[in-house]
Amino acid sequence: MAATKKKPAAPGTSRTRLASLIKSARDTMRKDAGMNGDLDRLPQLSWLLFLKAFDERVEQEGEALDPDGYRRAIAAPYRWEDWATDPDLSGDELKTFVNEKLIPHLAGLVGDHADDPRNVISTIFRDVTNRMQSGTLLRDLVNIVNDIHFVSTDDIHTMAFVYESILKEMRDAAGDSGEFYTPRPVNRFMVQQSFLKLGESVLDPASGTGGFLVQAYEDLKDQVRTDSERKRLHANIRGIEKKPLPYLLGSMNLLLHGIDAPHVHRANALLEMRNSTAADRVDVVLTNPPFGGEEESSVVKAFPAGYQTQETAWLFLYSILDQLKRGGRCAIVLPNGSLFATGENSIGAKIKKKLMQDCNLHTVVRLPQGVFSPYTQIPSNILFFEKTGPTKEVWFYEVPLPEGRRGYTKTKPMQLEEFDKCVVWWGGERREGREQNEYAWKVPAEQITASGFNLDIANPHVGDDLAHRTPQELVEELVKAETEILGLLETVRAQLAGDNE
């Protein structure tokens, strides 16, 4: 069989061009009777983009590098170039092919080994449905996707941009499910201050679109010197994601970064971690788990008595404590409400007690107001801890808003440079030379224990500046505080109702 002729490289897709193509794609899907809003349009667009990216970034590149030895994961006539680029395949013929042949074939793929990308493809397409009723409009949509190219590492954030461009109109739905997608500066800071090493296993049990996993891979890949090291690194970047759409997007994100067979499981991470063995434990956990949501009773019952709650953030934190190897470490985002939970009967306090007894909670970074805007205004924190023995003292560092700013918006988000002072203060991997200053303070573990494990400790160096704020600012802050308190009370009421059942 003759070697496949290498195709000329397609130009990359600029952000402006991408925005124009996505608008055209959405306009096309709006015309179809089978599409009911962005909750239908986003999955439809995503699986098509996945196939285009897989063909361009994995299959074509694989053949170019090894024309005689590379075996395609997707065979003819199911390759993108076989059907998606054929202008004569349209209308009912295209729709029938996609519904009755393409999707069932992809869902039925079986890999020969753990690193075979066919396993990822089949997992994705078991949940895929072609939602478009018009084969003609489907052809129009496929043609638009075919004009999007993933040809360089500069294009690796394309999928995230696609997702965000449509998610703008789904903010309420995202917030209601407690899924607050982590801004890139936050996950970059968390990865950076975790001081990853080649050979360590890294897990995000709420991996979503793969931001933490991609950043961890980017931090480590330049240390790779051999093919065996590369394979081990790919295997050590691990994720768990429950929902099909984020799983698809996360798999695609990792594919675009060069991991042909992402080690991300489609599963409920809480059950997965509860059922794991010592062999499944990892060196590092990096995560922003859903909070404010509630788990179903069957999941809650999998936890020991005294630690059963429907609050997802607590269940994730408890599970992570067991998932870490001895000496392992974690960086996790938690809301202020989780830090505050106190009292002998509070499950949150019990889990924080376990955290401080089992691990060294060495640093709590208090994030500025509105970092997760527009999904939520709830103040959040990053907890850094390591499974090396009990906590003796906790350092707190408050990252301030930039001068003159009252918050963040979608168009003016947080920037990575805002963590620079914290990075300098951190003291490197050994956290040497830390000193208290206007942003940093430390609290003995005994004081935290005496408070009922309250970690919501305000900066003692900040005085009362009420006199310097306008009445409008004060009212806005009061409204935000009352809203958060109401949310906490609703959570407590739900927990009490569950305890009385």
Short mmCIF file of C-alpha atoms in Angstrom, two decimals:
data_model
loop_
_atom_site.label_atom_id
_atom_site.label_comp_id
_atom_site.label_asym_id
_atom_site.label_seq_id
_atom_site.Cartn_x
_atom_site.Cartn_y
_atom_site.Cartn_z
CA MET A 1 0.00 0.00 0.00
CA ALA A 2 1.44 3.37 -0.97
CA ALA A 3 2.34 5.82 1.76
CA THR A 4 -0.17 8.56 2.37
CA LYS A 5 0.94 11.78 0.74
CA LYS A 6 1.50 14.51 3.27
CA LYS A 7 -1.02 17.29 2.87
CA PRO A 8 0.17 20.90 2.78
CA ALA A 9 -0.13 22.50 6.20
CA ALA A 10 -3.33 24.46 6.69
CA PRO A 11 -3.09 27.93 8.16
CA GLY A 12 -3.93 28.27 11.83
CA THR A 13 -7.27 29.72 12.86
CA SER A 14 -6.94 33.13 14.49
CA ARG A 15 -9.13 34.06 17.44
CA THR A 16 -11.01 36.58 15.28
CA ARG A 17 -11.53 34.06 12.49
CA LEU A 18 -12.62 31.45 15.01
CA ALA A 19 -15.18 33.81 16.53
CA SER A 20 -16.62 34.43 13.07
CA LEU A 21 -16.81 30.71 12.28
CA ILE A 22 -18.45 29.91 15.62
CA LYS A 23 -21.06 32.59 15.00
CA SER A 24 -21.76 31.04 11.60
CA ALA A 25 -22.01 27.59 13.18
CA ARG A 26 -24.47 28.80 15.81
CA ASP A 27 -26.55 30.62 13.20
CA THR A 28 -26.68 27.41 11.16
CA MET A 29 -27.74 25.27 14.11
CA ARG A 30 -30.44 27.77 15.11
CA LYS A 31 -32.20 27.04 11.84
CA ASP A 32 -32.51 23.34 12.63
CA ALA A 33 -35.76 22.12 14.19
CA GLY A 34 -33.93 19.58 16.33
CA MET A 35 -31.83 22.12 18.23
CA ASN A 36 -33.36 23.57 21.38
CA GLY A 37 -30.95 26.24 22.57
CA ASP A 38 -27.27 26.18 23.44
CA LEU A 39 -27.67 23.11 25.64
CA ASP A 40 -28.19 21.24 22.35
CA ARG A 41 -25.88 23.32 20.16
CA LEU A 42 -22.74 23.06 22.29
CA PRO A 43 -22.57 19.22 22.32
CA GLN A 44 -23.36 19.06 18.59
CA LEU A 45 -20.55 21.46 17.72
CA SER A 46 -18.15 19.88 20.20
CA TRP A 47 -18.16 16.31 18.86
CA LEU A 48 -17.66 17.55 15.33
CA LEU A 49 -14.75 19.71 16.46
CA PHE A 50 -13.32 16.74 18.33
CA LEU A 51 -13.28 14.60 15.19
CA LYS A 52 -11.71 17.40 13.14
CA ALA A 53 -9.04 18.03 15.81
CA PHE A 54 -8.32 14.32 16.22
CA ASP A 55 -7.89 13.87 12.48
CA GLU A 56 -5.63 16.91 12.16
CA ARG A 57 -3.58 16.71 15.35
CA VAL A 58 -3.28 12.94 15.80
CA GLU A 59 -4.04 10.98 12.65
CA GLN A 60 -2.49 13.24 10.01
CA GLU A 61 0.52 14.10 12.16
CA GLY A 62 1.03 10.42 12.99
CA GLU A 63 1.06 9.48 9.31
CA ALA A 64 3.42 12.35 8.48
CA LEU A 65 5.91 11.21 11.11
CA ASP A 66 5.65 7.48 10.30
CA PRO A 67 4.08 6.96 6.83
CA ASP A 68 4.67 3.19 6.79
CA GLY A 69 4.11 2.23 10.43
CA TYR A 70 1.29 4.45 11.69
CA ARG A 71 -2.11 2.75 12.09
CA ARG A 72 -5.08 5.07 12.12
CA ALA A 73 -7.47 4.75 15.05
CA ILE A 74 -10.37 5.57 12.74
CA ALA A 75 -10.45 3.59 9.48
CA ALA A 76 -12.14 4.40 6.17
CA PRO A 77 -14.92 5.31 5.47
CA TYR A 78 -15.21 6.89 8.93
CA ARG A 79 -12.16 9.16 8.74
CA TRP A 80 -12.94 12.88 8.69
CA GLU A 81 -11.45 13.24 5.20
CA ASP A 82 -13.69 10.43 3.89
CA TRP A 83 -17.08 11.89 4.72
CA ALA A 84 -16.72 15.42 6.12
CA THR A 85 -14.90 16.79 3.08
CA ASP A 86 -17.18 15.12 0.52
CA PRO A 87 -19.53 17.85 -0.79
CA ASP A 88 -21.74 15.26 -2.50
CA LEU A 89 -22.59 13.60 0.83
CA SER A 90 -25.44 15.76 2.07
CA GLY A 91 -29.12 15.82 2.94
CA ASP A 92 -30.75 12.61 4.16
CA GLU A 93 -27.80 10.55 2.92
CA LEU A 94 -25.40 12.41 5.25
CA LYS A 95 -27.81 12.29 8.18
CA THR A 96 -28.35 8.54 7.74
CA PHE A 97 -24.60 7.93 7.49
CA VAL A 98 -23.90 9.92 10.67
CA ASN A 99 -26.78 8.45 12.71
CA GLU A 100 -26.65 4.82 11.58
CA LYS A 101 -23.00 4.25 10.69
CA LEU A 102 -20.53 6.88 11.91
CA ILE A 103 -21.63 7.33 15.54
CA PRO A 104 -22.32 3.59 16.18
CA HIS A 105 -18.94 2.70 14.65
CA LEU A 106 -17.03 5.20 16.78
CA ALA A 107 -18.92 4.16 19.91
CA GLY A 108 -17.98 0.55 19.28
CA LEU A 109 -14.23 1.03 18.86
CA VAL A 110 -12.07 -1.12 21.13
CA GLY A 111 -8.41 -0.40 21.80
CA ASP A 112 -5.68 -3.03 21.88
CA HIS A 113 -4.05 -1.54 24.98
CA ALA A 114 -4.59 1.11 27.67
CA ASP A 115 -2.95 3.88 25.63
CA ASP A 116 -4.98 3.19 22.50
CA PRO A 117 -6.92 6.37 21.56
CA ARG A 118 -9.83 4.22 20.34
CA ASN A 119 -10.79 3.75 24.00
CA VAL A 120 -11.19 7.52 24.41
CA ILE A 121 -13.15 7.85 21.17
CA SER A 122 -15.58 5.07 22.09
CA THR A 123 -16.15 6.51 25.58
CA ILE A 124 -17.00 9.89 24.07
CA PHE A 125 -19.30 8.60 21.35
CA ARG A 126 -21.35 6.35 23.60
CA ASP A 127 -22.99 9.58 24.79
CA VAL A 128 -23.11 11.36 21.43
CA THR A 129 -26.31 11.92 19.50
CA ASN A 130 -26.69 13.83 16.26
CA ARG A 131 -29.33 16.36 17.23
CA MET A 132 -29.79 17.91 13.81
CA GLN A 133 -32.86 16.91 11.81
CA SER A 134 -31.85 18.56 8.55
CA GLY A 135 -29.09 16.78 6.66
CA THR A 136 -28.60 19.90 4.52
CA LEU A 137 -27.97 22.09 7.58
CA LEU A 138 -25.72 19.35 8.99
CA ARG A 139 -23.63 19.56 5.79
CA ASP A 140 -23.41 23.35 6.22
CA LEU A 141 -22.24 22.90 9.81
CA VAL A 142 -19.64 20.27 8.86
CA ASN A 143 -18.28 22.62 6.17
CA ILE A 144 -17.84 25.37 8.77
CA VAL A 145 -16.04 23.05 11.18
CA ASN A 146 -13.80 21.92 8.34
CA ASP A 147 -12.56 25.52 8.04
CA ILE A 148 -11.27 25.46 11.64
CA HIS A 149 -7.69 24.25 11.93
CA PHE A 150 -5.59 23.00 14.84
CA VAL A 151 -2.10 23.11 13.39
CA SER A 152 0.15 24.50 16.12
CA THR A 153 0.45 24.80 19.87
CA ASP A 154 -0.81 28.38 19.51
CA ASP A 155 -4.22 26.90 18.68
CA ILE A 156 -4.51 24.67 21.76
CA HIS A 157 -6.87 27.03 23.59
CA THR A 158 -9.30 27.01 20.67
CA MET A 159 -11.66 24.54 22.29
CA ALA A 160 -11.77 26.45 25.55
CA PHE A 161 -12.60 29.60 23.63
CA VAL A 162 -15.36 27.79 21.73
CA TYR A 163 -16.79 26.54 25.00
CA GLU A 164 -16.66 29.94 26.69
CA SER A 165 -18.15 31.75 23.69
CA ILE A 166 -21.35 29.72 24.03
CA LEU A 167 -21.23 29.32 27.81
CA LYS A 168 -21.73 33.07 28.13
CA GLU A 169 -25.41 32.42 27.52
CA MET A 170 -25.49 29.47 29.91
CA ARG A 171 -24.11 31.17 33.05
CA ASP A 172 -27.10 30.49 35.21
CA ALA A 173 -27.10 26.80 34.34
CA ALA A 174 -23.38 26.54 35.07
CA GLY A 175 -23.73 28.29 38.41
CA ASP A 176 -26.71 26.24 39.49
CA SER A 177 -24.70 23.05 39.13
CA GLY A 178 -21.83 24.43 41.20
CA GLU A 179 -19.42 24.19 38.26
CA PHE A 180 -17.24 27.27 38.30
CA TYR A 181 -14.64 26.91 35.57
CA THR A 182 -11.20 27.82 36.87
CA PRO A 183 -9.62 30.94 35.35
CA ARG A 184 -6.32 30.11 33.69
CA PRO A 185 -4.21 32.34 36.01
CA VAL A 186 -5.59 30.47 39.04
CA ASN A 187 -4.84 26.99 37.70
CA ARG A 188 -1.40 28.11 36.48
CA PHE A 189 -0.60 29.48 39.93
CA MET A 190 -1.82 26.31 41.64
CA VAL A 191 0.27 24.10 39.36
CA GLN A 192 3.31 26.33 39.69
CA GLN A 193 3.22 26.36 43.50
CA SER A 194 2.79 22.58 43.61
CA PHE A 195 6.35 22.16 42.26
CA LEU A 196 5.61 19.12 40.09
CA LYS A 197 8.33 16.60 39.27
CA LEU A 198 8.65 14.21 36.36
CA GLY A 199 7.53 10.74 37.44
CA GLU A 200 4.84 11.98 39.84
CA SER A 201 1.21 11.06 39.26
CA VAL A 202 -1.15 14.04 39.01
CA LEU A 203 -4.94 13.76 39.42
CA ASP A 204 -7.83 16.15 38.97
CA PRO A 205 -10.95 14.31 40.22
CA ALA A 206 -13.20 17.04 38.79
CA SER A 207 -11.25 17.53 35.59
CA GLY A 208 -13.92 19.29 33.51
CA THR A 209 -12.35 20.76 30.38
CA GLY A 210 -8.87 19.71 31.53
CA GLY A 211 -7.32 23.01 32.57
CA PHE A 212 -5.28 21.65 35.49
CA LEU A 213 -4.17 18.55 33.59
CA VAL A 214 -3.06 20.54 30.56
CA GLN A 215 -1.12 22.99 32.73
CA ALA A 216 0.55 20.15 34.64
CA TYR A 217 1.53 18.49 31.35
CA GLU A 218 2.90 21.76 29.96
CA ASP A 219 5.01 22.24 33.10
CA LEU A 220 6.53 18.76 32.87
CA LYS A 221 6.86 17.89 29.17
CA ASP A 222 10.12 19.79 28.60
CA GLN A 223 11.80 17.59 31.21
CA VAL A 224 11.14 14.46 29.09
CA ARG A 225 14.27 12.97 27.52
CA THR A 226 13.22 9.46 26.41
CA ASP A 227 10.21 7.79 24.85
CA SER A 228 9.59 5.78 28.03
CA GLU A 229 9.55 9.01 30.06
CA ARG A 230 7.05 10.49 27.61
CA LYS A 231 4.75 7.47 27.89
CA ARG A 232 4.99 7.53 31.67
CA LEU A 233 4.18 11.24 31.77
CA HIS A 234 1.09 10.68 29.61
CA ALA A 235 -0.03 7.90 31.96
CA ASN A 236 0.61 10.04 35.04
CA ILE A 237 -1.68 12.89 33.92
CA ARG A 238 -5.03 11.60 35.18
CA GLY A 239 -8.54 12.92 35.46
CA ILE A 240 -12.06 11.89 36.37
CA GLU A 241 -15.12 13.60 34.95
CA LYS A 242 -18.75 12.64 35.42
CA LYS A 243 -20.50 14.59 32.68
CA PRO A 244 -20.18 13.72 28.98
CA LEU A 245 -19.70 17.22 27.54
CA PRO A 246 -16.82 18.35 29.83
CA TYR A 247 -15.30 14.89 29.34
CA LEU A 248 -15.36 15.39 25.58
CA LEU A 249 -13.88 18.89 25.87
CA GLY A 250 -11.21 17.80 28.33
CA SER A 251 -10.19 14.86 26.15
CA MET A 252 -9.94 17.17 23.18
CA ASN A 253 -7.89 19.69 25.12
CA LEU A 254 -5.37 17.00 26.10
CA LEU A 255 -5.30 15.65 22.54
CA LEU A 256 -4.45 19.09 21.19
CA HIS A 257 -1.58 19.27 23.64
CA GLY A 258 -0.09 16.02 22.39
CA ILE A 259 -1.54 13.32 24.66
CA ASP A 260 -3.02 10.90 22.12
CA ALA A 261 -4.81 8.71 24.70
CA PRO A 262 -5.80 10.88 27.68
CA HIS A 263 -6.10 9.00 30.97
CA VAL A 264 -9.41 10.58 31.95
CA HIS A 265 -12.22 8.34 33.23
CA ARG A 266 -15.91 8.95 32.68
CA ALA A 267 -17.19 8.24 36.18
CA ASN A 268 -18.49 9.74 39.40
CA ALA A 269 -15.18 10.74 41.00
CA LEU A 270 -16.51 10.37 44.54
CA LEU A 271 -17.44 6.73 43.99
CA GLU A 272 -14.28 6.14 41.98
CA MET A 273 -12.11 7.42 44.82
CA ARG A 274 -14.11 5.58 47.50
CA ASN A 275 -13.61 2.32 45.59
CA SER A 276 -9.94 2.88 44.83
CA THR A 277 -7.07 0.85 46.27
CA ALA A 278 -3.64 1.79 47.57
CA ALA A 279 -2.28 1.25 44.05
CA ASP A 280 -4.57 4.05 42.78
CA ARG A 281 -3.20 6.69 45.15
CA VAL A 282 -1.43 9.66 43.59
CA ASP A 283 1.38 12.07 44.37
CA VAL A 284 -0.47 15.31 43.57
CA VAL A 285 -4.11 16.40 43.41
CA LEU A 286 -4.99 19.68 41.66
CA THR A 287 -8.69 20.50 41.57
CA ASN A 288 -11.56 22.93 41.77
CA PRO A 289 -14.42 20.61 42.80
CA PRO A 290 -18.06 21.61 42.35
CA PHE A 291 -19.40 23.31 45.44
CA GLY A 292 -22.85 24.36 46.47
CA GLY A 293 -24.25 21.28 44.72
CA GLU A 294 -25.73 18.16 46.24
CA GLU A 295 -24.87 14.50 45.64
CA GLU A 296 -27.45 11.74 45.39
CA SER A 297 -28.07 9.61 48.47
CA SER A 298 -26.38 6.48 47.07
CA VAL A 299 -23.10 8.40 46.80
CA VAL A 300 -23.45 9.92 50.26
CA LYS A 301 -24.03 6.47 51.79
CA ALA A 302 -20.68 5.31 50.40
CA PHE A 303 -18.96 7.52 53.00
CA PRO A 304 -18.38 6.59 56.66
CA ALA A 305 -20.97 7.52 59.25
CA GLY A 306 -20.26 10.97 60.64
CA TYR A 307 -18.92 12.18 57.30
CA GLN A 308 -22.06 11.79 55.21
CA THR A 309 -23.23 15.02 53.59
CA GLN A 310 -24.72 16.05 50.28
CA GLU A 311 -22.35 19.02 49.98
CA THR A 312 -20.00 18.06 47.15
CA ALA A 313 -17.02 20.17 48.29
CA TRP A 314 -16.80 18.30 51.62
CA LEU A 315 -17.09 14.90 49.96
CA PHE A 316 -14.33 15.75 47.52
CA LEU A 317 -12.02 17.02 50.26
CA TYR A 318 -12.60 13.91 52.39
CA SER A 319 -11.96 11.64 49.39
CA ILE A 320 -8.78 13.45 48.41
CA LEU A 321 -7.31 12.90 51.88
CA ASP A 322 -7.54 9.16 51.25
CA GLN A 323 -6.48 9.40 47.61
CA LEU A 324 -3.08 10.97 48.34
CA LYS A 325 0.01 8.86 48.84
CA ARG A 326 1.98 9.36 52.02
CA GLY A 327 3.99 12.50 51.33
CA GLY A 328 1.58 13.54 48.56
CA ARG A 329 0.26 17.07 48.21
CA CYS A 330 -2.82 18.91 47.09
CA ALA A 331 -3.99 22.32 45.90
CA ILE A 332 -7.78 22.71 46.04
CA VAL A 333 -10.23 25.59 45.60
CA LEU A 334 -12.84 25.98 48.34
CA PRO A 335 -15.39 28.72 49.06
CA ASN A 336 -15.38 30.87 52.21
CA GLY A 337 -18.42 29.01 53.52
CA SER A 338 -16.44 25.77 53.63
CA LEU A 339 -13.64 27.44 55.56
CA PHE A 340 -16.06 28.83 58.13
CA ALA A 341 -18.03 25.67 59.00
CA THR A 342 -17.52 25.02 62.74
CA GLY A 343 -19.02 23.09 65.65
CA GLU A 344 -18.76 19.59 67.08
CA ASN A 345 -21.64 18.27 64.97
CA SER A 346 -20.61 20.03 61.78
CA ILE A 347 -19.44 17.60 59.12
CA GLY A 348 -17.33 20.37 57.64
CA ALA A 349 -15.53 20.86 60.94
CA LYS A 350 -14.95 17.11 61.25
CA ILE A 351 -13.40 16.96 57.79
CA LYS A 352 -11.19 19.96 58.51
CA LYS A 353 -10.11 18.28 61.74
CA LYS A 354 -9.18 15.18 59.75
CA LEU A 355 -7.35 17.37 57.24
CA MET A 356 -5.26 19.05 59.93
CA GLN A 357 -4.53 15.79 61.75
CA ASP A 358 -3.52 13.85 58.63
CA CYS A 359 -1.88 16.63 56.66
CA ASN A 360 0.18 19.78 56.96
CA LEU A 361 -2.15 22.54 55.81
CA HIS A 362 0.70 24.96 55.23
CA THR A 363 -0.92 27.70 53.13
CA VAL A 364 -4.35 29.21 52.48
CA VAL A 365 -4.38 31.73 49.62
CA ARG A 366 -7.40 34.02 49.85
CA LEU A 367 -8.49 35.02 46.35
CA PRO A 368 -9.88 38.45 45.49
CA GLN A 369 -13.61 39.02 45.22
CA GLY A 370 -15.11 38.01 41.88
CA VAL A 371 -12.31 35.79 40.55
CA PHE A 372 -14.93 33.30 39.31
CA SER A 373 -17.18 35.97 37.82
CA PRO A 374 -19.58 35.67 36.04
CA TYR A 375 -20.38 32.22 37.46
CA THR A 376 -20.35 33.31 41.09
CA GLN A 377 -19.38 36.17 43.37
CA ILE A 378 -18.76 33.79 46.29
CA PRO A 379 -15.29 34.53 47.75
CA SER A 380 -12.92 31.58 47.28
CA ASN A 381 -9.63 30.26 48.57
CA ILE A 382 -6.88 27.87 47.55
CA LEU A 383 -5.78 25.36 50.21
CA PHE A 384 -2.30 23.87 49.84
CA PHE A 385 -1.51 20.85 52.00
CA GLU A 386 0.76 17.83 52.07
CA LYS A 387 0.25 14.41 53.65
CA THR A 388 3.33 14.57 55.88
CA GLY A 389 1.84 14.72 59.36
CA PRO A 390 -0.32 17.07 61.41
CA THR A 391 -0.52 20.83 60.91
CA LYS A 392 1.43 23.02 63.33
CA GLU A 393 0.63 26.42 61.84
CA VAL A 394 -1.23 27.77 58.83
CA TRP A 395 0.02 30.66 56.73
CA PHE A 396 -2.61 32.85 55.09
CA TYR A 397 -1.93 35.08 52.10
CA GLU A 398 -4.53 37.53 50.79
CA VAL A 399 -4.19 38.39 47.10
CA PRO A 400 -5.49 41.96 46.76
CA LEU A 401 -7.51 43.37 43.92
CA PRO A 402 -5.46 45.53 41.56
CA GLU A 403 -5.41 49.17 42.57
CA GLY A 404 -8.52 50.97 41.42
CA ARG A 405 -10.46 47.76 40.72
CA ARG A 406 -13.63 46.71 42.54
CA GLY A 407 -13.85 43.29 40.98
CA TYR A 408 -13.44 41.26 37.81
CA THR A 409 -15.60 40.86 34.74
CA LYS A 410 -15.65 38.56 31.74
CA THR A 411 -13.80 41.18 29.70
CA LYS A 412 -11.41 42.15 32.52
CA PRO A 413 -10.52 38.91 34.30
CA MET A 414 -7.75 38.22 36.78
CA GLN A 415 -4.20 38.22 35.40
CA LEU A 416 -1.35 35.86 36.32
CA GLU A 417 0.86 38.79 37.35
CA GLU A 418 -1.44 39.46 40.30
CA PHE A 419 0.11 36.40 41.99
CA ASP A 420 3.69 37.68 41.58
CA LYS A 421 4.06 39.08 45.11
CA CYS A 422 2.66 35.86 46.57
CA VAL A 423 5.14 33.79 44.55
CA VAL A 424 8.06 35.85 45.86
CA TRP A 425 6.76 35.62 49.45
CA TRP A 426 6.18 31.85 49.12
CA GLY A 427 9.84 31.00 49.61
CA GLY A 428 10.25 28.37 46.93
CA GLU A 429 9.53 24.67 47.24
CA ARG A 430 10.69 24.57 50.89
CA ARG A 431 8.73 27.73 51.81
CA GLU A 432 11.80 29.33 53.37
CA GLY A 433 12.01 32.85 54.76
CA ARG A 434 8.32 33.59 54.99
CA GLU A 435 7.48 36.74 56.89
CA GLN A 436 4.26 38.40 57.96
CA ASN A 437 3.35 41.51 56.02
CA GLU A 438 0.27 43.45 54.98
CA TYR A 439 -0.90 40.47 52.92
CA ALA A 440 0.46 37.51 54.93
CA TRP A 441 -0.13 36.21 58.45
CA LYS A 442 0.17 32.91 60.29
CA VAL A 443 -2.12 31.22 62.79
CA PRO A 444 -1.11 28.39 65.19
CA ALA A 445 -2.98 25.12 64.74
CA GLU A 446 -4.07 25.29 68.40
CA GLN A 447 -5.95 28.52 67.74
CA ILE A 448 -7.76 27.00 64.78
CA THR A 449 -8.66 23.90 66.81
CA ALA A 450 -9.99 26.07 69.65
CA SER A 451 -12.21 27.96 67.18
CA GLY A 452 -13.91 24.77 66.07
CA PHE A 453 -11.70 24.55 62.96
CA ASN A 454 -12.70 27.88 61.52
CA LEU A 455 -10.31 28.68 58.65
CA ASP A 456 -12.18 31.77 57.50
CA ILE A 457 -9.65 34.03 59.22
CA ALA A 458 -9.57 37.68 58.10
CA ASN A 459 -6.39 39.58 57.41
CA PRO A 460 -5.41 41.16 60.78
CA HIS A 461 -3.33 43.82 59.02
CA VAL A 462 -6.31 45.40 57.26
CA GLY A 463 -8.01 48.11 59.27
CA ASP A 464 -11.63 49.21 59.05
CA ASP A 465 -11.85 51.35 55.92
CA LEU A 466 -15.60 51.91 55.99
CA ALA A 467 -15.07 55.65 56.07
CA HIS A 468 -13.33 55.51 52.71
CA ARG A 469 -16.08 53.67 50.85
CA THR A 470 -19.14 55.13 49.16
CA PRO A 471 -22.68 54.29 50.36
CA GLN A 472 -23.24 52.41 47.08
CA GLU A 473 -20.18 50.21 47.71
CA LEU A 474 -21.32 49.47 51.26
CA VAL A 475 -24.82 48.52 50.13
CA GLU A 476 -23.44 46.27 47.40
CA GLU A 477 -21.17 44.51 49.88
CA LEU A 478 -24.05 44.04 52.33
CA VAL A 479 -26.24 42.54 49.59
CA LYS A 480 -23.47 40.14 48.59
CA ALA A 481 -22.88 39.14 52.21
CA GLU A 482 -26.58 38.59 52.89
CA THR A 483 -26.91 36.53 49.70
CA GLU A 484 -24.02 34.31 50.75
CA ILE A 485 -25.43 33.91 54.25
CA LEU A 486 -28.81 32.94 52.78
CA GLY A 487 -27.09 30.33 50.64
CA LEU A 488 -25.32 28.89 53.68
CA LEU A 489 -28.58 28.77 55.62
CA GLU A 490 -30.26 26.93 52.74
CA THR A 491 -27.44 24.38 52.79
CA VAL A 492 -27.77 23.92 56.56
CA ARG A 493 -31.55 23.54 56.24
CA ALA A 494 -31.11 20.88 53.56
CA GLN A 495 -28.58 19.02 55.72
CA LEU A 496 -30.89 19.14 58.75
CA ALA A 497 -33.78 17.88 56.64
CA GLY A 498 -31.58 15.03 55.44
CA ASP A 499 -30.52 14.16 59.01
CA ASN A 500 -34.18 13.95 60.09
CA GLU A 501 -35.20 11.60 57.29
#
